[in-house]
Amino acid sequence: MNIYRHELKSFAKSTIIWTCSLTVMIVLYLLLFPAFTKDIAVTRKLFSALPKAARAALDLDLDTFFSLLGFYSYLLNFVVLAGAIQAMNIGAGIISKEYRFKTADFLLSKPVTRTKVMTQKLLAALTLILATDVVFISSALAWAKIMIEEPFSAKIFLMLSAILVFVQLIFLVLGALFATVFSRIKSVVSVTLPTVFALFIVDMIGSILDAKNYRYFTPFKYFDSQYIMKHAAYEWRFIILEVVVIACCIAASYIIYLKKDIASVT
Amino acid sequence: MNLVETKDLTKYYGKERGIIDVNLNIKEGEIFGFIGPNGAGKSTTIRTLLTLIYPTSGSATIFGKDIIKYAPEIKEEIGYLPSEVFYYEKMRVIELLRYSASFYKRDKKETEKRIKELAELLNLELNKKVEDLSYGNKKKVGIIQGLLHRPKLIILDEPTGGLDPLMQKTFFNLVRQENKNGATVLFSSHILGEVQKLCDRVAIIKEGKIIKVEKVSTIIEHNYKRIKIETSDKIDSKYFAIDGISDYKAENKTISFLFKGNINVLTKKIVGLNLTNLWVEEPDLEEIFLHYYEKD
């Protein structure tokens, strides 16, 4: 597991920064909750004045917004967006770094199979993402418990938080697959930002137009917070879709990586 | 025993030629030179042997094992130094070398000792960050990571670029030492002097094909002579129309050429001339090499 340890070390700093940023973000946002709910009538009137399309784009549901869980699920949209970028950065970065920094020759002339290289790198990426999520989610829950007087279901809170994990996993493997296929990418963010934002925009436009079936096309909509709050469950077909997408991306990454020629650096 | 054996090894990059039907046999314990101009296919052959790229057709074995099927097992005993070295910039040299060592099943203390020894020999600071190293010093890191596990097969692909002459000498001595201790060496280069100094046998590759494999000593001592003749009368350019002549140059009453073949045939021809001077010299590999690469 030497590659695994090596990758954990080399991504530790950026992961700590991401984790702190996400955590600080949610802590600060939750501070706003009392302000929004202090005078519900005023806030409601304010939001009602927004056109319906704008509310849809912001994923604003006025029926749930004034409960802690509703408020949290709204904030989570932004956390998930940032988390998707982080995950895809790691996924694409951990694979493409050997090409970008021309160290692929060094690594692959060592006595290690390409399967092992890929496995250890994916495991390292997974560990980093899960570490981020554990810190983020436990801090958010603890902070909400301390801050908010109103009682709320910790189970639903965690189920909502898990959206972050699910979305990150998809973007992680998407990133890894992308970097495996296009090994000549020069910069990771030039790939991850457009991809993440494109899928986020698909989500927004889909919400505005209330389009049919658009949810299948953007991981940001696989897990609907309103549904989770209402039923205390995930939608099975999207769980299955999630698993299928992840499995396909991982399988494709292995197949391509195992067969691929490593381009010469000269 | 053949330590490395390739059989009709062929690699195309799409439609672009890499190597065609390369057949090489490298014997255990020898220093085998691999020579040819840039783009001839030296690196392609080496990268195929290391399964960094996969052959289009043909096969190869190292230590008697198929290179693809037993890749990790084989690489356990290979030390590879590429022509251009790149390492993880943010790591310190010692960390990088330990990371490199962590891939091999070797005694940790032994390896650590070996790193220190080699670093001292090559005069390399182990605590510097890779990004702060000069190109020559990065190359030294490359040498150490290639040798720290005492490999049975050392593959050097144009290794001397970036090393100053003194360091080259140290490096060659190191390679010779490893060879004495039992390591087989595959040494690729486009600089003939290097190969001449170090190698037992040499394969010459041109446009993806091996055109000759020969003992370095044979090439230099036996087969080729550089002949220079000065005569009192101008020589007809067709006078030396015999087999084995190449690189024929005539300038006034002086002619020079490379000769390979029966020396008696040549001397009989020379007897018929009125000489004012005659030189018979051992050509260096460079001249022979140039002759091979002359366009017809």
Coordinates of C-alpha atoms in Angstrom, one line a residue, chain A residues 2-3 6 97-98 101-103 105-114 258-266, chain B residues 11 13 47 50-54 72 75-76 78 80 82-84 86-88 91 96 99-100 102-104 145:
Chain A
N2 CA 2.9 2.3 -0.6
I3 CA 1.2 4.2 -3.4
H6 CA 2.1 8.3 -0.9
K97 CA -0.5 13.8 -11.9
E98 CA 1.7 11.1 -13.2
F101 CA 4.5 15.8 -13.9
K102 CA 5.9 13.1 -16.2
T103 CA 6.4 10.6 -13.4
D105 CA 7.7 6.2 -16.4
F106 CA 9.1 6.2 -12.9
L107 CA 6.0 4.7 -11.3
L108 CA 5.3 2.1 -13.9
S109 CA 8.8 0.9 -14.3
K110 CA 8.6 -0.2 -10.7
P111 CA 7.5 -3.8 -9.8
V112 CA 3.8 -3.0 -9.5
T113 CA 0.9 -4.0 -11.7
R114 CA -1.2 -1.2 -13.2
L258 CA -4.5 -1.5 -18.2
K259 CA -4.2 -1.4 -21.9
K260 CA -3.0 2.0 -22.5
D261 CA 0.5 3.0 -23.8
I262 CA 2.3 5.5 -21.6
A263 CA 3.2 8.4 -23.8
S264 CA 6.9 9.1 -23.9
V265 CA 7.9 12.4 -22.2
T266 CA 10.4 13.3 -24.9
Chain B
K11 CA 5.5 -1.5 -32.3
Y13 CA 2.0 4.1 -32.9
R47 CA 9.8 1.1 -23.2
L50 CA 9.4 -2.3 -19.5
T51 CA 5.7 -2.6 -20.6
L52 CA 5.3 1.1 -20.5
I53 CA 3.9 0.5 -24.0
Y54 CA 2.6 -2.7 -25.5
P72 CA 5.9 -6.9 -12.0
K75 CA 10.7 -5.4 -12.8
E76 CA 11.6 -6.5 -9.3
I78 CA 15.3 -4.2 -13.2
Y80 CA 15.8 1.7 -15.3
P82 CA 15.5 7.1 -18.7
S83 CA 17.1 9.8 -20.7
E84 CA 15.0 12.5 -19.2
F86 CA 11.1 13.6 -13.8
Y87 CA 10.3 13.1 -10.1
Y88 CA 7.7 14.3 -7.6
M91 CA 9.4 15.6 -2.3
L96 CA 11.7 10.1 -3.2
Y99 CA 9.4 5.8 -2.0
S100 CA 11.2 4.2 -4.9
S102 CA 9.3 0.8 -1.1
F103 CA 8.4 -1.0 -4.3
Y104 CA 11.1 -3.6 -4.0
Q145 CA 16.7 5.0 -7.8

